[in-house]
Amino acid sequence: MRNGSKAPREPAFKVEGLTKVFGTGHSAVHALRGVDLDIPAGELVVLLGPSGSGKSTLLNILGGLDHATEGRVRFFKEELTAMNDAQLTRYRRRDVGFVFQFYNLMPSLTARENVELVTEIASDPLDPAEALALVGLTERLDHFPAQLSGGEQQRVAIARAVAKRPTVLFCDEPTGALDIRTGRSVLRVLQDVNTQTGATVVIITHAAATAEMADRVIDFADGRVREISVNEAKVSAEQIQW
Amino acid sequence: MSPLDHKLLRDLWRIKGQAAAIAVVIAVGVLLLVMMDGLVNSLVETKTAYYERYRLADVFASVTRAPRRTLDDLAAIPGVAAVEGRVNGAALIDLPGQQVPIRAQAVSVPEFRAPALNDDYLAAGRAIDPARQDQILLLEGFANAHGLVPGDALTVTMNGARRTLEIAGLAQSPEFLYTTPPGELAPDDARFAVIWMNEKALQAAFDLEGAFNEALLALGRDARLPAVLEAVDRILRPFGGTGAYGVENQMSNRFLTEEINSLRASSRAVPPIFLTVAAFLLYIVISRMIESEREQVGLLKAFGYSSAGIGLHYLKFVLAIAMTGAALGCLLGIVSGINVAEFYRAYYKFPFLLFRVDPAAFITGFIVSVLTASAGSFIVLRRVFALAPATAMRPPAPADYSRSERLGGVFRALLDQPSRMVARRLIRQPVRSLASTAGIGAGMALSVAMLSLMGGFDRTLMLNFSVIDRSDVTVTFTQPLGSDAIYALQRMEGVLVVEPFRNVSAVLRNGLHTYRGAINGLVAEPELNRAVDADMEAIYIRDDGIILAEALAEILRIAPGEMLTVEIQEGTRPVLQLPVAGVARSLLGSPAYFELGALNHSLGEQNRVSGAHLRIDGAYGDVIYDLLKNMPAVAGVSLKSDARASFETLMDTGAGAIRYIMAAIAGIITFGIVYNSAQIAFAERERDLASLRVIGFTKGEAAFVLLGELAVITVVALPVGSVLGYYMSAAIAAGFSTDLYRIPTIFVPSSYGTAAIAVLAAAIVSGWLVKRNVDRIDPVAALKTRG
Ligand SMILES: Nc1ncnc2c1ncn2[C@@H]1O[C@H](COP(=O)(O)OP(=O)(O)O)[C@@H](O)[C@H]1O
Ligand SMILES: [Mg+2]
């Protein structure tokens, strides 16, 4: 486990001069325009910023889902930006849990099977039912995504991400579609994963209040980091004021 | 079971209708392959076994009269394993109610033993009683055609003497699987008979006591046929031998071999075309199916599944469909193969059938299905794997509207919103639109080709019996006669035109290429039985050279201007060197025309004719038939209507019959392709259509967006299918042509019209089926899940 005391931590990610350009010519979109930041291991980090500012793009690159145009990303001792596809696949399989903005469940698999899809190839996973219990889904294990509400689908997606006991957990707007109460309980799960397994957790959110539970808040705008603030007075998810 | 396997099974179940439709198309492609292979193999196997069991001779030799002791000399020829001598004579059967006497062949059966060669198979009744000289076995096919049964009496004229014989039993023989009336091409059970009769009785009837007029020889394993033929000819020449020939030139065997070869040719030419079309569809549909799984592939990659693992998953998915299709095809291929083979067994009159399929047919079917399905998935997967998972997972690639925007002004002016959506999608995804067009086009081409083939068969008959042969009756004489015979015919009341001919059997040789056939001597400007060129214009018969049927020119690899060696097989058996003066379009048979006078001259004879074509006044028909029947020199009278009917039967029941099955399969494939194109388009657009419904489009408008696309693609596919179909029909017609008849590649407009209507009908039915799916879309459920 890479958790430790509150003492100075080794960075899980070290990002230097990261840029990402989609497309070419005059239709090119500069999603990231030179991002430098460190994400200490074991922290819960919240990424804030207006829509289109490049948050998802950053998360995708950190998660090994996309290639950077320029710049470097180090994950502990390894350099993600230098990895080939096979190495990135291994990295994703071994270390990364992802909660996507659009749930991304397999429509033809039940809730439990969607979780199994990940635990199947993980080395020391939770029991899928246990992972689903963690997000409060004990009743609906054998329902298909189409039979679940948006919030329930999102919770399956979170169970799927935490079930593998990832080293890093990325969540792209995990509460965007949820009501306050459910949103809170989802955040609570993420916080528990962070504290209990020591996983580094990065959450993108529009709800600035979420920042109250973070160790560190990264404010994003226009493809750049605008400000990074360290939160000295972390609160638990239940105490967040919406 | 792993969750991926769950996904596999559920996805297969979800698309079961479509999967079944794809599997059926592949299945019928494989079915045709397996069926044709099974048919050809079984016929060859059965034929071989039948020949062996009933000891069909390897060499046949006719003589005028040879003493039986000559058989010992024949048996002493190196390589000869068995010898039989028999009497084989011409007979005429008079059946009550038949206007024309029926020609027959009478062969002798030894009194107290089975024949050493050319045994017969007793199908009904009893064997001949050796003590009775008036009992016969009658060829079963002939007996059945006339309702004759054992115990019936038969009036037979042999060597001028009329006798009444009793039918003891009905027999079949590998020697007489095909019985073709002399001078005709197509076999006809009803108009030619074989009778087996006591040897002593037949010897007496043909003045051949203690002698034989036909020798049969079986060869040992390492005998050399040409050497044996030469030795036989040497021994029999003093007795009037007319030249020994191998079983490959035996009438029935030659015909049967030709039929089987023709089936083999079509089994090689046609199923691959069908299978290619089916494989093409499989490729298109599979690649589009995998394409629609793009986001899920991206998701699996995001979880850390390796490309190999994902590839394997989708390989299982497509193989489940392709192999089910292939397996189904093999199974149905065997079932239909057995049925079709049984049909041919009855038609070729084999007493039994050995069914066998070459494993290569199954393997080919599987390999083609598996390869195209895997290619379809791998090519798409490779493209998806090349994308970063983040990109693959994004909802369908941001559409590039720029291509259609250039036409934007036109669109807005001319089309309403749903029509613009149809047009945009077609233009935005040109490769996909073209593939669909090509797929439907290929399906239509198959139907066009099969319909043209049908037209080709009809055309062949029509041309032969109206343009080439314009006679009403053809008379053949027992031996070549002088011009008196022609005058006699001309004098008959009701006979309008008499056109004499002389047919002389001959071996045609050009270097290594030989053909055992006949020279057809015709008058210089024939009216009733003509030679025609490719444009169906009459060709005048030449006295300075031979005009060959194109089929024959091909076999002999000879062109006009080159010299042909003609070894005449009659009389003094001269060997002639004659130039090829031209090539005629022949549809039936493989004639070699020479001017009658010149032919006689080269034989050292004058004004000899072997028969005549007649045009008659229909009102005198019965009188003329009656007169002909009583002319002693007349060996046979054939009516064109009979000959035509025989040919029609041959084409509909012989090797050509398979075209009906192929046409049905072509229809299934055509429909399958159109239906699949519609289904896959629906599957790809289901979510878009749901969105349209959500934002207020009516069911009709949503369906229009989908069906409009199908309609455009279908309409564009019609000309594509027509052009493809033209070339495909050439290939298929060639596969169906035989030595005996040629199927021309003809442009039959109705084939194209019919195929187009079939495609449109298939599109309408498919459209209707898909429309029901569109109506059933639950907008909320469809939009609720992503991925
Ligand atoms: N695959 C892509 N192709 C083209 N442009 C993209 C792609 N992904 C993201 N973008 C663009 O990059 C910018 C940043 O997007 P994103 O990272 O999703 O923003 P955020 O998550 O902060 O809302 C946006 O302008 C978006 O349109
Ligand atoms: Mg985003």
PDB file of N, CA, C and O and ligand atoms in Angstrom, chain A residues 20-23 27-32 49-60 66 101 172-173 204 206 220 223, chain B residues 390-391 394 398, ligand 1:
ATOM      1  N   LYS A  20      -2.107  18.994 -24.957  1.00  0.00           N
ATOM      2  CA  LYS A  20      -2.882  18.053 -25.778  1.00  0.00           C
ATOM      3  C   LYS A  20      -3.624  18.857 -26.827  1.00  0.00           C
ATOM      4  O   LYS A  20      -4.363  19.792 -26.510  1.00  0.00           O
ATOM      5  N   VAL A  21      -3.391  18.498 -28.067  1.00  0.00           N
ATOM      6  CA  VAL A  21      -4.088  19.158 -29.170  1.00  0.00           C
ATOM      7  C   VAL A  21      -4.909  18.101 -29.901  1.00  0.00           C
ATOM      8  O   VAL A  21      -4.391  17.042 -30.266  1.00  0.00           O
ATOM      9  N   PHE A  22      -6.183  18.381 -30.057  1.00  0.00           N
ATOM     10  CA  PHE A  22      -7.028  17.486 -30.857  1.00  0.00           C
ATOM     11  C   PHE A  22      -7.126  18.025 -32.272  1.00  0.00           C
ATOM     12  O   PHE A  22      -7.366  19.207 -32.458  1.00  0.00           O
ATOM     13  N   GLY A  23      -6.942  17.155 -33.224  1.00  0.00           N
ATOM     14  CA  GLY A  23      -7.087  17.558 -34.618  1.00  0.00           C
ATOM     15  C   GLY A  23      -5.895  18.370 -35.075  1.00  0.00           C
ATOM     16  O   GLY A  23      -4.942  18.603 -34.330  1.00  0.00           O
ATOM     17  N   SER A  27      -8.738  23.478 -37.535  1.00  0.00           N
ATOM     18  CA  SER A  27      -9.777  22.871 -36.694  1.00  0.00           C
ATOM     19  C   SER A  27      -9.164  22.305 -35.414  1.00  0.00           C
ATOM     20  O   SER A  27      -9.815  21.603 -34.664  1.00  0.00           O
ATOM     21  N   ALA A  28      -7.853  22.580 -35.173  1.00  0.00           N
ATOM     22  CA  ALA A  28      -7.183  22.037 -33.986  1.00  0.00           C
ATOM     23  C   ALA A  28      -7.779  22.640 -32.717  1.00  0.00           C
ATOM     24  O   ALA A  28      -8.112  23.823 -32.660  1.00  0.00           O
ATOM     25  N   VAL A  29      -7.939  21.780 -31.696  1.00  0.00           N
ATOM     26  CA  VAL A  29      -8.426  22.248 -30.402  1.00  0.00           C
ATOM     27  C   VAL A  29      -7.314  22.030 -29.375  1.00  0.00           C
ATOM     28  O   VAL A  29      -6.837  20.912 -29.210  1.00  0.00           O
ATOM     29  N   HIS A  30      -6.890  23.100 -28.739  1.00  0.00           N
ATOM     30  CA  HIS A  30      -5.858  22.983 -27.701  1.00  0.00           C
ATOM     31  C   HIS A  30      -6.541  22.722 -26.372  1.00  0.00           C
ATOM     32  O   HIS A  30      -6.944  23.651 -25.694  1.00  0.00           O
ATOM     33  N   ALA A  31      -6.659  21.471 -25.985  1.00  0.00           N
ATOM     34  CA  ALA A  31      -7.382  21.116 -24.767  1.00  0.00           C
ATOM     35  C   ALA A  31      -6.509  21.338 -23.536  1.00  0.00           C
ATOM     36  O   ALA A  31      -6.996  21.770 -22.493  1.00  0.00           O
ATOM     37  N   LEU A  32      -5.221  21.057 -23.651  1.00  0.00           N
ATOM     38  CA  LEU A  32      -4.285  21.320 -22.553  1.00  0.00           C
ATOM     39  C   LEU A  32      -3.153  22.175 -23.119  1.00  0.00           C
ATOM     40  O   LEU A  32      -2.596  21.851 -24.159  1.00  0.00           O
ATOM     41  N   GLY A  49     -13.340  23.355 -12.463  1.00  0.00           N
ATOM     42  CA  GLY A  49     -13.131  24.201 -13.630  1.00  0.00           C
ATOM     43  C   GLY A  49     -14.325  24.180 -14.546  1.00  0.00           C
ATOM     44  O   GLY A  49     -15.134  23.245 -14.517  1.00  0.00           O
ATOM     45  N   PRO A  50     -14.433  25.243 -15.369  1.00  0.00           N
ATOM     46  CA  PRO A  50     -15.594  25.316 -16.247  1.00  0.00           C
ATOM     47  C   PRO A  50     -15.571  24.204 -17.307  1.00  0.00           C
ATOM     48  O   PRO A  50     -14.535  23.634 -17.606  1.00  0.00           O
ATOM     49  N   SER A  51     -16.720  23.954 -17.852  1.00  0.00           N
ATOM     50  CA  SER A  51     -16.858  22.936 -18.889  1.00  0.00           C
ATOM     51  C   SER A  51     -15.973  23.289 -20.088  1.00  0.00           C
ATOM     52  O   SER A  51     -15.903  24.447 -20.496  1.00  0.00           O
ATOM     53  N   GLY A  52     -15.291  22.301 -20.613  1.00  0.00           N
ATOM     54  CA  GLY A  52     -14.440  22.524 -21.768  1.00  0.00           C
ATOM     55  C   GLY A  52     -13.055  23.008 -21.405  1.00  0.00           C
ATOM     56  O   GLY A  52     -12.254  23.317 -22.289  1.00  0.00           O
ATOM     57  N   SER A  53     -12.730  23.057 -20.119  1.00  0.00           N
ATOM     58  CA  SER A  53     -11.429  23.606 -19.731  1.00  0.00           C
ATOM     59  C   SER A  53     -10.329  22.544 -19.810  1.00  0.00           C
ATOM     60  O   SER A  53      -9.167  22.847 -19.575  1.00  0.00           O
ATOM     61  N   GLY A  54     -10.660  21.302 -20.085  1.00  0.00           N
ATOM     62  CA  GLY A  54      -9.626  20.286 -20.286  1.00  0.00           C
ATOM     63  C   GLY A  54      -9.488  19.296 -19.150  1.00  0.00           C
ATOM     64  O   GLY A  54      -8.538  18.503 -19.123  1.00  0.00           O
ATOM     65  N   LYS A  55     -10.420  19.307 -18.222  1.00  0.00           N
ATOM     66  CA  LYS A  55     -10.312  18.423 -17.046  1.00  0.00           C
ATOM     67  C   LYS A  55     -10.344  16.948 -17.467  1.00  0.00           C
ATOM     68  O   LYS A  55      -9.501  16.147 -17.051  1.00  0.00           O
ATOM     69  N   SER A  56     -11.338  16.591 -18.262  1.00  0.00           N
ATOM     70  CA  SER A  56     -11.457  15.188 -18.688  1.00  0.00           C
ATOM     71  C   SER A  56     -10.224  14.770 -19.479  1.00  0.00           C
ATOM     72  O   SER A  56      -9.722  13.658 -19.332  1.00  0.00           O
ATOM     73  N   THR A  57      -9.756  15.672 -20.293  1.00  0.00           N
ATOM     74  CA  THR A  57      -8.577  15.356 -21.103  1.00  0.00           C
ATOM     75  C   THR A  57      -7.391  15.027 -20.200  1.00  0.00           C
ATOM     76  O   THR A  57      -6.677  14.045 -20.425  1.00  0.00           O
ATOM     77  N   LEU A  58      -7.186  15.847 -19.186  1.00  0.00           N
ATOM     78  CA  LEU A  58      -6.095  15.599 -18.249  1.00  0.00           C
ATOM     79  C   LEU A  58      -6.263  14.229 -17.578  1.00  0.00           C
ATOM     80  O   LEU A  58      -5.330  13.430 -17.500  1.00  0.00           O
ATOM     81  N   LEU A  59      -7.490  13.971 -17.126  1.00  0.00           N
ATOM     82  CA  LEU A  59      -7.752  12.718 -16.423  1.00  0.00           C
ATOM     83  C   LEU A  59      -7.507  11.508 -17.345  1.00  0.00           C
ATOM     84  O   LEU A  59      -6.947  10.504 -16.919  1.00  0.00           O
ATOM     85  N   ASN A  60      -7.916  11.656 -18.578  1.00  0.00           N
ATOM     86  CA  ASN A  60      -7.726  10.561 -19.529  1.00  0.00           C
ATOM     87  C   ASN A  60      -6.244  10.258 -19.726  1.00  0.00           C
ATOM     88  O   ASN A  60      -5.854   9.094 -19.825  1.00  0.00           O
ATOM     89  N   ASP A  66      -5.327   8.051 -23.008  1.00  0.00           N
ATOM     90  CA  ASP A  66      -5.070   8.913 -24.149  1.00  0.00           C
ATOM     91  C   ASP A  66      -3.598   9.294 -24.136  1.00  0.00           C
ATOM     92  O   ASP A  66      -2.933   9.196 -23.099  1.00  0.00           O
ATOM     93  N   GLN A 101     -17.619   9.783 -16.911  1.00  0.00           N
ATOM     94  CA  GLN A 101     -18.697  10.754 -16.843  1.00  0.00           C
ATOM     95  C   GLN A 101     -20.026  10.130 -17.302  1.00  0.00           C
ATOM     96  O   GLN A 101     -21.068  10.387 -16.745  1.00  0.00           O
ATOM     97  N   ASP A 172     -14.704  11.046 -13.111  1.00  0.00           N
ATOM     98  CA  ASP A 172     -15.073  12.191 -13.952  1.00  0.00           C
ATOM     99  C   ASP A 172     -16.539  12.529 -13.692  1.00  0.00           C
ATOM    100  O   ASP A 172     -17.431  11.833 -14.170  1.00  0.00           O
ATOM    101  N   GLU A 173     -16.749  13.599 -12.923  1.00  0.00           N
ATOM    102  CA  GLU A 173     -18.097  14.041 -12.552  1.00  0.00           C
ATOM    103  C   GLU A 173     -18.961  12.882 -12.054  1.00  0.00           C
ATOM    104  O   GLU A 173     -20.004  12.588 -12.637  1.00  0.00           O
ATOM    105  N   ILE A 204     -13.211  14.875 -10.615  1.00  0.00           N
ATOM    106  CA  ILE A 204     -13.622  16.077 -11.334  1.00  0.00           C
ATOM    107  C   ILE A 204     -15.039  16.397 -10.894  1.00  0.00           C
ATOM    108  O   ILE A 204     -15.884  15.504 -10.811  1.00  0.00           O
ATOM    109  N   HIS A 206     -18.254  19.679 -10.718  1.00  0.00           N
ATOM    110  CA  HIS A 206     -18.712  21.058 -10.904  1.00  0.00           C
ATOM    111  C   HIS A 206     -19.124  21.662  -9.591  1.00  0.00           C
ATOM    112  O   HIS A 206     -19.213  22.880  -9.451  1.00  0.00           O
ATOM    113  N   PHE A 220      -8.908  24.645 -12.563  1.00  0.00           N
ATOM    114  CA  PHE A 220      -8.531  24.518 -13.969  1.00  0.00           C
ATOM    115  C   PHE A 220      -9.260  25.551 -14.790  1.00  0.00           C
ATOM    116  O   PHE A 220     -10.431  25.829 -14.582  1.00  0.00           O
ATOM    117  N   GLY A 223      -7.434  25.040 -20.209  1.00  0.00           N
ATOM    118  CA  GLY A 223      -6.321  24.143 -20.500  1.00  0.00           C
ATOM    119  C   GLY A 223      -5.105  24.361 -19.614  1.00  0.00           C
ATOM    120  O   GLY A 223      -4.037  23.823 -19.909  1.00  0.00           O
TER     121      GLY A 223
ATOM    122  N   ALA B 390      -9.646   6.522 -24.848  1.00  0.00           N
ATOM    123  CA  ALA B 390     -10.496   7.690 -24.594  1.00  0.00           C
ATOM    124  C   ALA B 390     -11.270   8.071 -25.838  1.00  0.00           C
ATOM    125  O   ALA B 390     -12.439   8.439 -25.785  1.00  0.00           O
ATOM    126  N   THR B 391     -10.614   7.973 -26.993  1.00  0.00           N
ATOM    127  CA  THR B 391     -11.269   8.343 -28.250  1.00  0.00           C
ATOM    128  C   THR B 391     -12.288   7.279 -28.647  1.00  0.00           C
ATOM    129  O   THR B 391     -13.404   7.596 -29.076  1.00  0.00           O
ATOM    130  N   ARG B 394     -15.518   7.563 -26.791  1.00  0.00           N
ATOM    131  CA  ARG B 394     -16.393   8.705 -27.028  1.00  0.00           C
ATOM    132  C   ARG B 394     -17.565   8.273 -27.877  1.00  0.00           C
ATOM    133  O   ARG B 394     -17.437   7.414 -28.729  1.00  0.00           O
ATOM    134  N   PRO B 398     -17.040  12.312 -33.994  1.00  0.00           N
ATOM    135  CA  PRO B 398     -17.707  13.546 -34.392  1.00  0.00           C
ATOM    136  C   PRO B 398     -17.867  13.543 -35.903  1.00  0.00           C
ATOM    137  O   PRO B 398     -16.893  13.367 -36.623  1.00  0.00           O
TER     138      PRO B 398
HETATM  139  N1  LIG C   1     -11.532  13.583 -28.982  1.00  0.00           N
HETATM  140  C1  LIG C   1     -11.649  14.907 -29.095  1.00  0.00           C
HETATM  141  N2  LIG C   1     -11.578  15.458 -30.322  1.00  0.00           N
HETATM  142  C2  LIG C   1     -11.658  16.791 -30.463  1.00  0.00           C
HETATM  143  N3  LIG C   1     -11.820  17.654 -29.454  1.00  0.00           N
HETATM  144  C3  LIG C   1     -11.899  17.161 -28.202  1.00  0.00           C
HETATM  145  C4  LIG C   1     -11.837  15.762 -27.964  1.00  0.00           C
HETATM  146  N4  LIG C   1     -11.953  15.543 -26.624  1.00  0.00           N
HETATM  147  C5  LIG C   1     -12.089  16.781 -26.083  1.00  0.00           C
HETATM  148  N5  LIG C   1     -12.060  17.754 -27.015  1.00  0.00           N
HETATM  149  C6  LIG C   1     -12.109  19.208 -26.787  1.00  0.00           C
HETATM  150  O1  LIG C   1     -11.113  19.543 -25.836  1.00  0.00           O
HETATM  151  C7  LIG C   1     -11.596  20.517 -24.967  1.00  0.00           C
HETATM  152  C8  LIG C   1     -11.499  19.999 -23.539  1.00  0.00           C
HETATM  153  O2  LIG C   1     -12.417  18.996 -23.345  1.00  0.00           O
HETATM  154  P1  LIG C   1     -12.634  18.235 -21.988  1.00  0.00           P
HETATM  155  O3  LIG C   1     -11.311  17.794 -21.494  1.00  0.00           O
HETATM  156  O4  LIG C   1     -13.643  17.170 -22.205  1.00  0.00           O
HETATM  157  O5  LIG C   1     -13.227  19.398 -21.059  1.00  0.00           O
HETATM  158  P2  LIG C   1     -13.913  19.271 -19.654  1.00  0.00           P
HETATM  159  O6  LIG C   1     -13.863  17.857 -19.233  1.00  0.00           O
HETATM  160  O7  LIG C   1     -13.131  20.193 -18.816  1.00  0.00           O
HETATM  161  O8  LIG C   1     -15.295  19.749 -19.856  1.00  0.00           O
HETATM  162  C9  LIG C   1     -13.021  20.820 -25.374  1.00  0.00           C
HETATM  163  O9  LIG C   1     -13.012  21.967 -26.194  1.00  0.00           O
HETATM  164  C10 LIG C   1     -13.419  19.601 -26.172  1.00  0.00           C
HETATM  165  O10 LIG C   1     -14.354  19.941 -27.143  1.00  0.00           O
END
